[in-house]
Coordinates of C-alpha atoms in Angstrom, one line a residue:
M1 CA -101.9 1.7 -80.6
T2 CA -99.0 4.1 -81.2
N3 CA -98.6 5.1 -84.8
W4 CA -94.8 5.5 -84.8
G5 CA -93.0 7.2 -87.7
P6 CA -90.4 5.0 -89.5
L7 CA -87.7 5.8 -87.0
G8 CA -89.9 7.2 -84.3
Q9 CA -89.5 4.5 -81.8
A10 CA -85.7 4.5 -82.1
V11 CA -85.7 8.3 -81.6
F12 CA -87.9 7.9 -78.6
E13 CA -85.7 5.3 -77.0
R14 CA -82.5 7.3 -77.7
T15 CA -83.9 10.7 -76.6
Y16 CA -86.9 10.6 -74.3
A17 CA -87.4 7.2 -72.6
R18 CA -86.3 7.5 -69.0
R19 CA -85.0 4.7 -66.9
K20 CA -87.6 3.5 -64.4
P21 CA -86.8 2.6 -60.8
D22 CA -86.8 -1.1 -61.7
G23 CA -84.1 -0.5 -64.2
T24 CA -86.2 -0.9 -67.3
S25 CA -86.9 1.9 -69.8
E26 CA -90.2 3.7 -70.2
T27 CA -92.6 2.8 -73.0
W28 CA -94.3 5.6 -74.9
D29 CA -97.4 5.0 -72.8
D30 CA -95.3 5.4 -69.6
T31 CA -93.9 8.6 -70.9
V32 CA -97.3 10.0 -71.9
A33 CA -98.7 9.2 -68.5
R34 CA -95.8 10.8 -66.7
V35 CA -95.9 14.0 -68.8
V36 CA -99.7 14.4 -68.5
Q37 CA -99.8 13.9 -64.8
G38 CA -96.7 16.0 -64.2
N39 CA -98.1 18.9 -66.2
L40 CA -101.5 18.7 -64.5
A41 CA -99.9 18.7 -61.0
L42 CA -98.4 22.1 -61.6
V43 CA -101.7 23.8 -60.8
N44 CA -104.5 22.9 -58.4
A45 CA -106.9 20.3 -59.7
A46 CA -109.7 22.8 -59.4
W47 CA -108.2 24.4 -62.6
H48 CA -108.4 21.2 -64.6
L49 CA -111.1 20.3 -67.0
D50 CA -113.1 17.2 -65.9
D51 CA -111.7 15.1 -68.8
E52 CA -108.5 17.0 -69.4
A53 CA -106.1 14.1 -68.5
E54 CA -108.0 11.7 -70.8
R55 CA -108.1 14.1 -73.7
L56 CA -104.4 15.0 -73.4
T57 CA -103.4 11.4 -73.1
E58 CA -105.3 10.5 -76.3
L59 CA -103.7 13.4 -78.2
L60 CA -100.2 12.7 -77.0
T61 CA -100.4 9.0 -77.5
D62 CA -101.3 9.5 -81.2
F63 CA -98.8 12.4 -81.6
A64 CA -101.6 14.8 -82.4
V65 CA -100.1 17.3 -80.1
I66 CA -96.4 17.0 -79.0
P67 CA -95.0 19.3 -76.3
G68 CA -91.4 20.4 -76.6
G69 CA -88.8 17.7 -76.0
R70 CA -88.0 19.2 -72.6
H71 CA -91.5 18.2 -71.4
L72 CA -91.1 14.7 -72.7
W73 CA -87.8 14.3 -70.9
V74 CA -88.5 15.8 -67.4
S75 CA -92.2 16.6 -66.9
G76 CA -93.4 14.6 -63.9
V77 CA -89.9 13.6 -62.8
P78 CA -89.6 13.9 -59.0
G79 CA -87.8 17.0 -57.8
R80 CA -87.3 20.1 -59.7
Q81 CA -88.8 20.1 -63.2
F82 CA -86.7 22.3 -65.5
L83 CA -89.4 22.6 -68.1
Y84 CA -88.3 25.7 -70.0
N85 CA -86.9 24.9 -73.5
C86 CA -84.8 28.0 -74.0
H87 CA -83.6 31.2 -72.4
R88 CA -82.0 34.5 -73.1
A89 CA -78.8 35.4 -71.1
G90 CA -78.7 39.0 -70.1
W91 CA -75.5 40.7 -68.9
G92 CA -76.0 42.1 -65.4
E93 CA -73.7 44.2 -63.2
H94 CA -70.9 41.7 -62.8
L95 CA -68.7 39.8 -65.2
A96 CA -69.9 36.5 -64.0
D97 CA -73.7 37.2 -64.3
H98 CA -74.0 36.4 -68.0
F99 CA -71.6 33.5 -68.2
T100 CA -72.8 31.6 -65.1
F101 CA -76.4 31.9 -66.2
M102 CA -75.4 30.5 -69.6
F103 CA -73.5 27.6 -68.0
S104 CA -76.3 26.7 -65.6
E105 CA -79.1 26.7 -68.2
L106 CA -77.0 24.8 -70.7
M107 CA -76.4 22.1 -68.1
K108 CA -80.1 21.9 -67.5
G109 CA -80.4 21.0 -71.2
G110 CA -81.9 24.3 -72.3
G111 CA -80.8 26.4 -75.2
V112 CA -79.5 30.0 -74.6
G113 CA -79.5 33.0 -76.8
A114 CA -77.7 36.3 -76.2
N115 CA -77.2 39.6 -78.0
Y116 CA -73.5 40.5 -78.1
S117 CA -73.9 44.0 -79.5
T118 CA -71.6 46.7 -78.4
S119 CA -74.4 48.6 -76.6
Y120 CA -74.5 45.7 -74.1
L121 CA -70.8 44.9 -73.9
V122 CA -69.8 48.4 -73.0
Q123 CA -71.8 48.0 -69.8
L124 CA -69.9 44.9 -68.7
P125 CA -67.1 45.2 -66.1
A126 CA -63.7 44.5 -67.6
P127 CA -61.5 41.7 -66.2
A128 CA -59.2 43.9 -64.0
G129 CA -56.3 41.4 -63.7
P130 CA -55.1 38.0 -64.7
V131 CA -56.0 34.8 -62.9
E132 CA -53.5 32.2 -61.9
L133 CA -55.4 28.9 -62.0
A134 CA -54.3 25.7 -60.4
V135 CA -56.3 22.5 -60.4
V136 CA -55.8 19.4 -58.2
C137 CA -57.4 16.0 -58.1
A138 CA -56.8 13.0 -55.8
A139 CA -54.6 10.3 -57.4
T140 CA -57.3 7.7 -56.3
H141 CA -60.0 9.3 -58.5
D142 CA -61.2 6.8 -61.2
D143 CA -60.4 9.4 -63.9
S144 CA -57.0 10.3 -62.6
D145 CA -55.1 9.2 -65.7
E146 CA -57.4 11.2 -67.9
V147 CA -57.3 14.4 -65.9
A148 CA -53.6 14.2 -64.8
P149 CA -52.3 16.2 -67.9
L150 CA -54.7 19.0 -67.0
L151 CA -53.6 19.4 -63.4
S152 CA -51.1 21.9 -61.9
G153 CA -49.8 22.0 -58.4
P154 CA -51.0 24.9 -56.2
P155 CA -48.5 27.4 -54.8
S156 CA -47.6 26.9 -51.1
G157 CA -50.3 28.1 -48.8
A158 CA -52.9 28.5 -51.5
V159 CA -56.6 28.4 -50.5
V160 CA -58.1 25.4 -52.1
D161 CA -61.8 25.4 -53.1
K162 CA -63.3 22.0 -53.5
V163 CA -65.8 21.7 -56.3
D164 CA -69.1 20.2 -55.3
D165 CA -70.3 17.3 -57.4
S166 CA -73.4 19.1 -58.7
R167 CA -74.4 21.6 -61.4
E168 CA -74.3 24.3 -58.8
G169 CA -70.7 23.3 -57.8
W170 CA -69.5 23.5 -61.4
V171 CA -71.2 27.0 -61.8
D172 CA -69.6 28.2 -58.6
A173 CA -66.2 27.1 -59.9
L174 CA -66.7 29.2 -63.0
R175 CA -68.0 32.1 -60.9
L176 CA -64.8 32.0 -58.8
V177 CA -62.6 32.4 -61.8
L178 CA -64.6 35.3 -63.2
D179 CA -65.1 37.1 -59.9
T180 CA -61.4 36.9 -59.3
A181 CA -60.6 38.5 -62.7
E182 CA -63.1 41.3 -62.1
Q183 CA -61.7 42.0 -58.6
G184 CA -58.1 42.4 -59.9
G185 CA -56.9 38.9 -60.5
G186 CA -55.0 36.5 -58.4
Q187 CA -54.6 32.8 -57.4
V188 CA -57.5 30.4 -57.9
T189 CA -57.0 26.7 -56.8
V190 CA -59.8 24.2 -57.2
D191 CA -60.0 20.6 -56.2
V192 CA -62.1 18.3 -58.5
S193 CA -61.6 15.1 -56.5
D194 CA -65.3 15.0 -55.5
I195 CA -66.7 15.0 -59.0
R196 CA -68.1 11.6 -59.9
P197 CA -66.2 9.7 -62.6
R198 CA -67.0 9.4 -66.2
G199 CA -69.9 7.0 -67.0
S200 CA -71.6 7.4 -63.6
I201 CA -75.4 7.5 -63.7
I202 CA -76.9 11.0 -63.3
R203 CA -80.2 10.2 -61.6
G204 CA -81.8 13.6 -61.7
F205 CA -81.4 15.0 -65.2
G206 CA -80.5 11.6 -66.7
G207 CA -77.7 10.2 -68.7
T208 CA -74.2 9.6 -67.6
A209 CA -71.5 11.8 -66.0
S210 CA -68.5 13.1 -68.0
G211 CA -66.1 13.1 -65.2
P212 CA -64.0 16.1 -64.1
A213 CA -61.9 16.5 -67.3
P214 CA -64.4 18.7 -69.3
L215 CA -64.8 21.1 -66.3
V216 CA -61.0 21.4 -65.9
E217 CA -60.6 22.0 -69.6
M218 CA -63.4 24.7 -69.5
L219 CA -61.8 26.5 -66.5
R220 CA -58.5 26.5 -68.2
G221 CA -60.0 27.8 -71.4
V222 CA -62.0 30.5 -69.7
T223 CA -58.9 31.6 -67.7
E224 CA -56.8 31.8 -70.9
I225 CA -59.4 34.0 -72.6
I226 CA -59.9 36.2 -69.5
N227 CA -56.2 36.7 -69.1
R228 CA -55.9 37.6 -72.7
C229 CA -58.4 40.4 -72.0
A230 CA -57.1 41.5 -68.6
G231 CA -57.3 45.3 -68.3
S232 CA -59.5 45.8 -71.3
P233 CA -63.3 45.5 -71.9
L234 CA -64.5 42.3 -73.5
S235 CA -65.3 42.6 -77.2
S236 CA -68.2 40.8 -78.7
L237 CA -66.0 38.0 -79.9
D238 CA -64.2 37.7 -76.6
A239 CA -67.6 37.1 -74.9
M240 CA -68.5 34.6 -77.6
D241 CA -65.2 32.8 -77.0
L242 CA -66.0 32.5 -73.3
D243 CA -69.5 31.2 -74.0
H244 CA -68.2 28.7 -76.6
A245 CA -65.6 27.4 -74.0
I246 CA -68.5 26.9 -71.6
A247 CA -70.7 25.2 -74.2
K248 CA -68.0 22.7 -75.2
C249 CA -67.9 21.6 -71.6
V250 CA -71.6 21.0 -71.5
V251 CA -71.5 19.0 -74.8
A252 CA -69.2 16.6 -73.0
G253 CA -72.1 15.8 -70.6
N254 CA -73.6 13.0 -72.8
V255 CA -77.3 13.7 -73.0
R256 CA -76.9 17.4 -73.0
R257 CA -76.1 19.2 -76.2
S258 CA -75.3 22.9 -76.1
A259 CA -77.6 25.1 -78.2
R260 CA -76.9 28.8 -78.5
M261 CA -77.9 31.8 -80.5
S262 CA -75.5 34.8 -80.9
I263 CA -76.9 38.1 -82.3
K264 CA -75.1 41.4 -83.0
H265 CA -76.4 44.7 -84.3
W266 CA -75.7 45.6 -87.9
A267 CA -74.4 49.1 -87.1
D268 CA -71.6 47.9 -84.7
A269 CA -68.1 48.8 -85.9
D270 CA -66.9 45.2 -85.7
I271 CA -69.9 43.6 -87.3
V272 CA -68.0 42.1 -90.2
D273 CA -65.7 40.3 -87.8
F274 CA -68.9 38.8 -86.3
I275 CA -70.4 37.9 -89.7
T276 CA -67.2 35.9 -90.6
A277 CA -66.6 34.4 -87.1
K278 CA -67.7 30.9 -88.1
A279 CA -66.2 31.0 -91.6
D280 CA -62.7 32.1 -90.4
T281 CA -62.2 29.5 -87.6
S282 CA -63.4 26.1 -86.5
D283 CA -64.5 27.7 -83.2
H284 CA -68.1 28.9 -82.4
W285 CA -69.7 25.7 -83.7
S286 CA -71.8 25.6 -80.6
T287 CA -73.9 28.6 -81.7
N288 CA -76.1 29.8 -84.5
I289 CA -75.4 33.4 -85.4
S290 CA -77.7 36.1 -86.8
V291 CA -77.2 39.8 -87.6
E292 CA -79.8 42.1 -85.9
V293 CA -81.5 44.4 -88.4
D294 CA -84.2 46.9 -87.8
D295 CA -86.3 49.6 -89.5
G296 CA -83.2 51.8 -89.4
F297 CA -81.3 49.2 -91.4
F298 CA -83.9 49.0 -94.2
E299 CA -84.0 52.8 -94.4
A300 CA -80.2 52.9 -94.5
H301 CA -79.9 50.2 -97.1
A302 CA -82.5 52.0 -99.3
A303 CA -80.5 55.2 -98.9
G304 CA -77.3 53.5 -99.9
V305 CA -75.5 54.0 -96.6
P306 CA -72.2 52.1 -97.0
Q307 CA -72.4 50.2 -93.6
A308 CA -75.8 48.8 -94.4
L309 CA -74.8 47.8 -97.9
V310 CA -71.6 46.1 -96.8
V311 CA -73.4 44.2 -94.0
F312 CA -76.2 43.0 -96.3
E313 CA -73.8 41.8 -98.9
A314 CA -71.6 40.1 -96.4
V315 CA -74.5 38.2 -94.8
V316 CA -75.8 37.1 -98.2
D317 CA -72.3 35.9 -99.1
G318 CA -72.1 34.0 -95.8
M319 CA -75.5 32.4 -96.4
L320 CA -74.5 31.2 -99.8
T321 CA -71.1 29.9 -98.5
N322 CA -71.8 28.1 -95.2
G323 CA -75.4 29.0 -94.3
E324 CA -74.7 31.7 -91.8
P325 CA -75.4 34.3 -90.4
G326 CA -79.1 34.6 -90.5
F327 CA -81.1 37.8 -90.1
F328 CA -83.1 38.8 -87.0
N329 CA -85.5 41.7 -87.4
S330 CA -85.7 43.3 -84.0
S331 CA -88.2 46.0 -85.1
A332 CA -90.7 43.4 -86.3
A333 CA -90.1 41.2 -83.2
S334 CA -90.8 44.2 -80.9
V335 CA -94.4 44.7 -82.1
G336 CA -96.7 43.9 -79.2
E337 CA -93.8 43.7 -76.7
R338 CA -93.2 45.7 -73.5
G339 CA -89.5 45.3 -73.1
D340 CA -86.2 44.7 -74.9
V341 CA -86.5 41.6 -77.1
R342 CA -83.3 42.0 -79.1
S343 CA -82.4 38.3 -78.8
T344 CA -84.1 35.0 -79.5
N345 CA -83.8 31.4 -78.5
P346 CA -81.3 29.3 -80.5
C347 CA -83.7 28.4 -83.3
G348 CA -85.2 31.9 -83.6
E349 CA -88.9 31.3 -83.1
I350 CA -89.2 33.2 -79.8
A351 CA -87.8 36.7 -79.1
L352 CA -87.1 37.1 -75.4
E353 CA -86.4 39.7 -72.8
P354 CA -83.1 39.4 -70.8
W355 CA -83.3 36.3 -68.6
E356 CA -86.6 35.2 -70.0
P357 CA -87.3 31.6 -70.9
C358 CA -89.8 30.1 -73.3
L359 CA -92.1 27.1 -73.5
I360 CA -93.1 25.4 -76.7
G361 CA -95.2 22.6 -78.1
S362 CA -96.9 21.8 -81.5
V363 CA -100.1 20.7 -83.0
N364 CA -99.5 18.0 -85.6
L365 CA -101.7 19.2 -88.4
A366 CA -101.0 16.0 -90.4
R367 CA -103.2 14.1 -87.8
F368 CA -106.1 16.4 -88.6
G369 CA -106.1 17.0 -92.4
S370 CA -109.2 19.1 -93.2
D371 CA -110.7 18.6 -89.7
I372 CA -110.4 22.2 -88.5
T373 CA -112.5 21.6 -85.4
G374 CA -110.2 18.9 -84.2
A375 CA -107.1 21.1 -84.9
T376 CA -108.5 24.0 -83.0
E377 CA -109.5 21.8 -80.0
A378 CA -106.0 20.4 -79.9
A379 CA -104.6 23.9 -79.9
R380 CA -106.8 24.8 -77.0
L381 CA -105.6 21.9 -74.9
L382 CA -102.0 22.4 -75.8
T383 CA -102.3 26.1 -74.8
R384 CA -103.6 25.1 -71.4
F385 CA -100.7 22.6 -71.1
L386 CA -98.2 25.3 -71.8
V387 CA -99.8 27.9 -69.5
R388 CA -99.7 25.4 -66.7
A389 CA -96.0 24.8 -67.4
T390 CA -95.3 28.5 -66.7
F391 CA -95.8 27.4 -63.0
A392 CA -92.7 25.1 -63.2
P393 CA -90.0 25.9 -60.6
I394 CA -87.5 28.6 -61.5
E395 CA -84.2 29.0 -59.7
D396 CA -83.2 32.5 -60.9
D397 CA -85.1 35.4 -59.3
R398 CA -84.5 37.6 -62.4
Q399 CA -86.1 34.9 -64.5
Q400 CA -89.0 34.4 -62.2
A401 CA -89.8 38.1 -62.3
I402 CA -90.1 38.2 -66.1
V403 CA -92.1 34.9 -66.3
D404 CA -94.5 36.3 -63.7
Q405 CA -94.9 39.4 -66.0
N406 CA -95.0 37.8 -69.5
R407 CA -96.1 34.1 -69.2
R408 CA -94.8 33.7 -72.8
I409 CA -95.7 30.4 -74.6
G410 CA -95.3 29.1 -78.1
V411 CA -98.1 27.0 -79.5
G412 CA -96.6 25.7 -82.8
L413 CA -97.4 23.5 -85.8
L414 CA -95.8 20.5 -87.5
G415 CA -97.0 18.2 -90.3
F416 CA -97.6 21.4 -92.3
Q417 CA -96.9 20.1 -95.8
E418 CA -99.1 17.0 -95.2
W419 CA -101.9 19.3 -94.0
A420 CA -101.8 21.3 -97.2
L421 CA -101.6 18.1 -99.3
A422 CA -104.8 16.9 -97.6
S423 CA -106.5 19.9 -99.3
R424 CA -104.6 19.0 -102.6
C425 CA -102.5 22.1 -102.3
R426 CA -98.8 21.9 -103.3
Y427 CA -96.3 23.5 -100.9
S428 CA -95.4 26.3 -103.3
D429 CA -99.1 27.2 -103.6
I430 CA -99.9 27.4 -99.9
R431 CA -99.3 31.2 -99.9
Y432 CA -102.1 31.7 -102.3
S433 CA -104.7 29.7 -100.4
I434 CA -107.4 31.8 -98.7
T435 CA -108.8 28.7 -97.0
L436 CA -105.5 27.6 -95.5
G437 CA -104.9 31.2 -94.3
V438 CA -108.3 31.4 -92.6
H439 CA -107.8 28.0 -91.0
L440 CA -104.4 29.1 -89.6
E441 CA -106.0 32.1 -88.1
M442 CA -108.8 30.0 -86.6
I443 CA -106.1 27.8 -84.9
A444 CA -104.2 30.8 -83.7
D445 CA -107.3 32.5 -82.4
A446 CA -108.3 29.3 -80.5
A447 CA -104.9 29.3 -78.8
R448 CA -105.0 32.9 -77.9
Q449 CA -108.6 32.8 -76.5
A450 CA -107.7 29.6 -74.5
A451 CA -104.7 31.5 -73.1
K452 CA -106.8 34.5 -72.2
N453 CA -109.5 32.4 -70.5
Y454 CA -107.1 30.1 -68.6
A455 CA -105.0 33.1 -67.4
A456 CA -108.2 34.7 -66.0
E457 CA -109.1 31.4 -64.2
L458 CA -105.6 31.1 -62.7
G459 CA -105.3 34.8 -61.8
I460 CA -102.2 35.5 -63.9
P461 CA -101.4 37.9 -66.7
V462 CA -102.4 36.8 -70.2
P463 CA -99.4 35.4 -72.1
I464 CA -97.7 38.3 -74.0
K465 CA -97.4 36.1 -77.0
T466 CA -98.9 32.7 -77.7
T467 CA -98.1 31.2 -81.1
S468 CA -94.8 30.4 -82.9
I469 CA -93.3 27.9 -85.4
Q470 CA -90.4 25.9 -84.1
P471 CA -88.3 23.4 -86.0
T472 CA -89.6 20.3 -84.1
G473 CA -86.7 18.2 -85.2
S474 CA -86.7 15.2 -82.8
T475 CA -90.3 15.5 -81.8
S476 CA -91.6 15.4 -85.3
Q477 CA -89.6 12.2 -85.9
L478 CA -91.8 10.4 -83.4
S479 CA -94.7 10.5 -85.8
G480 CA -92.6 10.8 -89.0
H481 CA -94.2 14.0 -90.2
T482 CA -92.6 17.1 -91.6
A483 CA -91.0 19.4 -89.0
G484 CA -92.5 22.8 -88.4
I485 CA -93.5 24.4 -91.7
H486 CA -90.7 23.0 -93.7
P487 CA -91.3 20.9 -96.8
I488 CA -89.7 17.5 -97.1
Y489 CA -86.0 17.7 -97.7
A490 CA -86.1 14.9 -100.3
R491 CA -88.0 11.9 -101.2
H492 CA -85.0 9.7 -100.6
F493 CA -81.9 10.8 -98.6
I494 CA -79.3 9.8 -96.0
R495 CA -80.4 10.8 -92.5
R496 CA -77.6 11.3 -90.0
I497 CA -78.3 11.0 -86.3
R498 CA -75.8 11.7 -83.4
Y499 CA -75.3 9.4 -80.5
A500 CA -72.9 9.5 -77.5
D501 CA -70.2 7.0 -78.0
N502 CA -71.3 5.1 -74.9
D503 CA -74.9 4.9 -75.9
P504 CA -75.9 1.3 -76.0
L505 CA -78.2 1.9 -79.0
L506 CA -75.2 2.4 -81.2
A507 CA -74.6 -1.3 -81.3
G508 CA -78.0 -1.9 -83.0
H509 CA -77.0 0.4 -85.8
L510 CA -73.7 -1.3 -86.3
A511 CA -75.4 -4.7 -86.3
K512 CA -77.6 -3.5 -89.2
G513 CA -74.5 -2.5 -91.2
R514 CA -75.1 1.2 -91.0
H515 CA -72.2 3.6 -91.6
V516 CA -71.0 5.0 -88.2
E517 CA -68.2 7.6 -87.9
P518 CA -66.8 10.0 -85.3
C519 CA -68.6 13.3 -85.2
T520 CA -66.6 16.1 -86.8
Y521 CA -67.8 18.7 -84.2
T522 CA -68.2 16.9 -80.9
A523 CA -65.8 14.6 -79.1
G524 CA -67.3 11.4 -77.7
T525 CA -70.1 11.4 -80.3
S526 CA -70.7 9.2 -83.3
V527 CA -72.8 9.9 -86.4
V528 CA -75.0 7.2 -87.8
S529 CA -76.1 7.4 -91.5
I530 CA -79.4 5.9 -92.3
P531 CA -80.8 5.4 -95.9
T532 CA -84.2 7.0 -95.9
R533 CA -87.5 7.1 -97.9
D534 CA -89.9 9.8 -96.7
Q535 CA -93.2 8.3 -95.6
I536 CA -95.1 11.2 -97.2
L537 CA -94.8 9.2 -100.4
D538 CA -97.1 6.6 -98.9
D539 CA -99.8 9.0 -97.9
Y540 CA -100.4 11.6 -100.6
P541 CA -100.4 11.8 -104.4
E542 CA -96.8 11.9 -105.6
E543 CA -97.6 14.4 -108.3
L544 CA -98.5 17.0 -105.6
I545 CA -95.4 16.4 -103.5
E546 CA -92.6 18.9 -103.8
Q547 CA -89.2 18.5 -102.1
A548 CA -87.1 21.4 -101.0
D549 CA -84.9 21.7 -104.0
E550 CA -88.0 21.8 -106.3
I551 CA -89.4 24.9 -104.5
D552 CA -88.1 28.3 -105.5
P553 CA -86.4 30.0 -102.5
E554 CA -88.6 33.1 -103.0
A555 CA -91.7 30.8 -102.6
M556 CA -90.3 29.5 -99.4
L557 CA -89.8 33.0 -98.0
A558 CA -93.3 33.9 -99.1
T559 CA -94.7 30.8 -97.3
Q560 CA -92.8 31.8 -94.2
A561 CA -94.3 35.3 -94.4
F562 CA -97.8 33.8 -95.0
V563 CA -97.5 31.8 -91.7
Q564 CA -96.1 34.8 -89.9
E565 CA -99.0 36.9 -91.0
H566 CA -101.8 34.3 -90.4
F567 CA -100.5 32.4 -87.3
A568 CA -97.5 33.4 -85.3
D569 CA -97.4 36.3 -82.9
N570 CA -94.0 35.2 -81.8
A571 CA -91.8 34.2 -84.8
V572 CA -91.4 31.5 -87.4
S573 CA -88.2 29.5 -87.3
F574 CA -87.5 28.6 -90.9
T575 CA -84.5 27.7 -93.1
V576 CA -84.6 28.3 -96.8
N577 CA -82.8 25.6 -98.7
V578 CA -81.1 26.8 -101.9
P579 CA -79.1 24.8 -104.4
E580 CA -75.4 25.2 -104.8
G581 CA -74.5 28.0 -107.3
Y582 CA -77.7 29.9 -106.5
A583 CA -77.3 33.5 -107.7
H584 CA -76.4 36.1 -105.1
R585 CA -78.6 38.7 -106.8
D586 CA -81.6 36.4 -106.7
L587 CA -81.3 35.7 -103.0
A588 CA -80.6 39.3 -102.2
R589 CA -83.7 40.4 -104.1
A590 CA -85.9 37.9 -102.3
L591 CA -84.5 38.8 -98.9
L592 CA -85.0 42.5 -99.4
R593 CA -88.6 41.8 -100.4
Y594 CA -89.5 39.6 -97.4
L595 CA -87.2 40.5 -94.6
P596 CA -89.3 43.5 -93.5
K597 CA -92.3 41.2 -93.0
L598 CA -90.3 38.5 -91.1
K599 CA -88.9 38.4 -87.6
G600 CA -85.9 36.3 -88.8
T601 CA -84.8 33.8 -91.4
T602 CA -81.9 31.6 -92.3
V603 CA -80.6 30.1 -95.6
M604 CA -78.8 26.9 -96.1
V605 CA -77.0 25.8 -99.3
D606 CA -77.3 22.1 -99.9
G607 CA -74.2 20.2 -99.1
T608 CA -72.3 23.0 -97.4
R609 CA -71.7 21.3 -94.0
P610 CA -69.7 18.1 -93.3
Q611 CA -71.9 15.4 -91.8
A612 CA -75.0 17.5 -92.7
P613 CA -78.2 16.0 -91.2
F614 CA -79.5 15.2 -94.7
E615 CA -78.0 14.2 -98.0
R616 CA -80.1 13.5 -101.0
I617 CA -79.9 10.2 -102.8
T618 CA -81.8 8.7 -105.7
G619 CA -84.6 6.2 -105.4
D620 CA -82.3 3.6 -106.9
E621 CA -79.6 4.4 -104.4
Y622 CA -82.1 4.0 -101.6
E623 CA -83.3 0.6 -102.9
A624 CA -79.7 -0.6 -103.1
A625 CA -78.8 0.6 -99.6
T626 CA -79.3 -1.3 -96.3
G627 CA -81.0 0.0 -93.2
Q628 CA -84.4 1.4 -92.1
A629 CA -86.2 4.5 -93.3
V630 CA -87.2 7.7 -91.6
G631 CA -89.4 10.5 -92.8
Q632 CA -88.5 14.0 -91.6
A633 CA -88.1 17.5 -93.0
M634 CA -85.5 19.2 -90.9
D635 CA -83.1 18.4 -88.0
D636 CA -83.3 19.9 -84.6
C637 CA -81.7 23.0 -86.1
S638 CA -80.3 23.5 -89.6
S639 CA -76.9 24.2 -88.1
G640 CA -76.8 21.1 -86.0
A641 CA -76.4 23.3 -82.9
C642 CA -79.6 22.5 -81.2
P643 CA -79.9 20.3 -78.1
V644 CA -80.7 16.6 -78.1
R645 CA -83.7 17.4 -75.9

């Protein structure tokens, strides 16, 4: 029997249940069977344990281990299995290299991070001349009325490039614009008549098509930005503008949601413009942003170097105003690495080399309590699952080369607060627990030894890093346990979930009288508000349960550092919740104390974002409200920029 969390089945049906050939949707048992068999099929059966399929099936069915949502969605699907959760976009020799890689991976549903520091941008070819874009579409196309205002007739004798109705076709159209700009500019005419109309079923990746309009809008937006920069090198913000235009197009693709990370070095001359990029404009909502700091930064700050002081104060101000930027410590992240890892995936738990992807999954500690033997065995099996996933097909030769070298994986944890409560330990006291620290090390050691042993069997390099902490937003909702290592947000709260406007599941929420409104950030998306009581209240002594606003922010940073020290060799994705009006000096002091020990962190002030994933309510307000409950700690990402799957 599946032990769903309060909203687990609804999240599964919205996010991970695929349509079967007979037109019905998968059950959870169907999905588990597909995922297990699809994963095992990635290597020869000689490299399976005798009972591996049965053991994995049992663990997944009960949510004792949960691979990243990407595995739940596409593992075992016929054809190419794009199993990698996230990627880092490098820059390359040509203008198009970075942007077409970004576009392609976002359309596969992956998140993409990039470092926009001046040291990278100065190597990028400048757009040498303006592009004159014309777009045509047959009047008989089903979406002709929608796309007509975006069209422009081609000049006489123009060469017309017909866009193929595929991900590759869309990427090629973007490449054509960028290559033309790099080569001096000129006329580009594309025909989007062959692109399937809005609402058509996408049988490979899943979901429904967006029609040609988002592509045309993206090409027009990219052309406008490129022409603005013609004759001059792209600045960091120019490059971010281009990536945002691309990401907006992908968001229009229904089941895909663009997730990005933008990072820039603290010593760059235009760093303050980067820090305030999301505060000064409504653009760049498709990305999280973080300032790259390093050992040089901490030395400069201690010495009173003006640039370091200004940057630190500006970031703390941003954190306390709208929750961004975060900090990314590239010196700490580089320990144990062979190459340049100056960027992370969108949620920050994996530092990556250029073009490198990552694979993640989590052990649900709440299912094991004080059973350390069960938890370590689950970590071993999940490690083997992720090592096999490194054999998934990869299209990009640059990416294949770095995967063959690094085989990086991220075995993570969820249900962390419940795990501590099973030992009668409050969240704020976890950092003092010798026993919990030892148990974290035992789980991490089990994963690393399993990775080493399995790599030897398979004849591949040992994964360069093995453990991490990811937010586990949607996947932790399946079992209803706390996400990653976050505490519960509140005992009672409003939980907001985003649906595509044409998602048939929306009707069920409306029928239950739930509040539904258009998404502030994404066209074609609705936000459902659900009154919530966290299920942790049913399972543990209430006097031991602390919610986020009852835990001192410094204690949260200390807990993050505790897990970084005892468990994660990659990084710990973590957002510190602070109350409105929290003192700048107190946050600054805590950050300066813990940042050198961390690979990155973010801060979120309660109530700073419209349509925030969570809003606290009282127990009485919950009892008076209608709707069903859900028990979760954090959303896919604190900024709301992470993908649906």
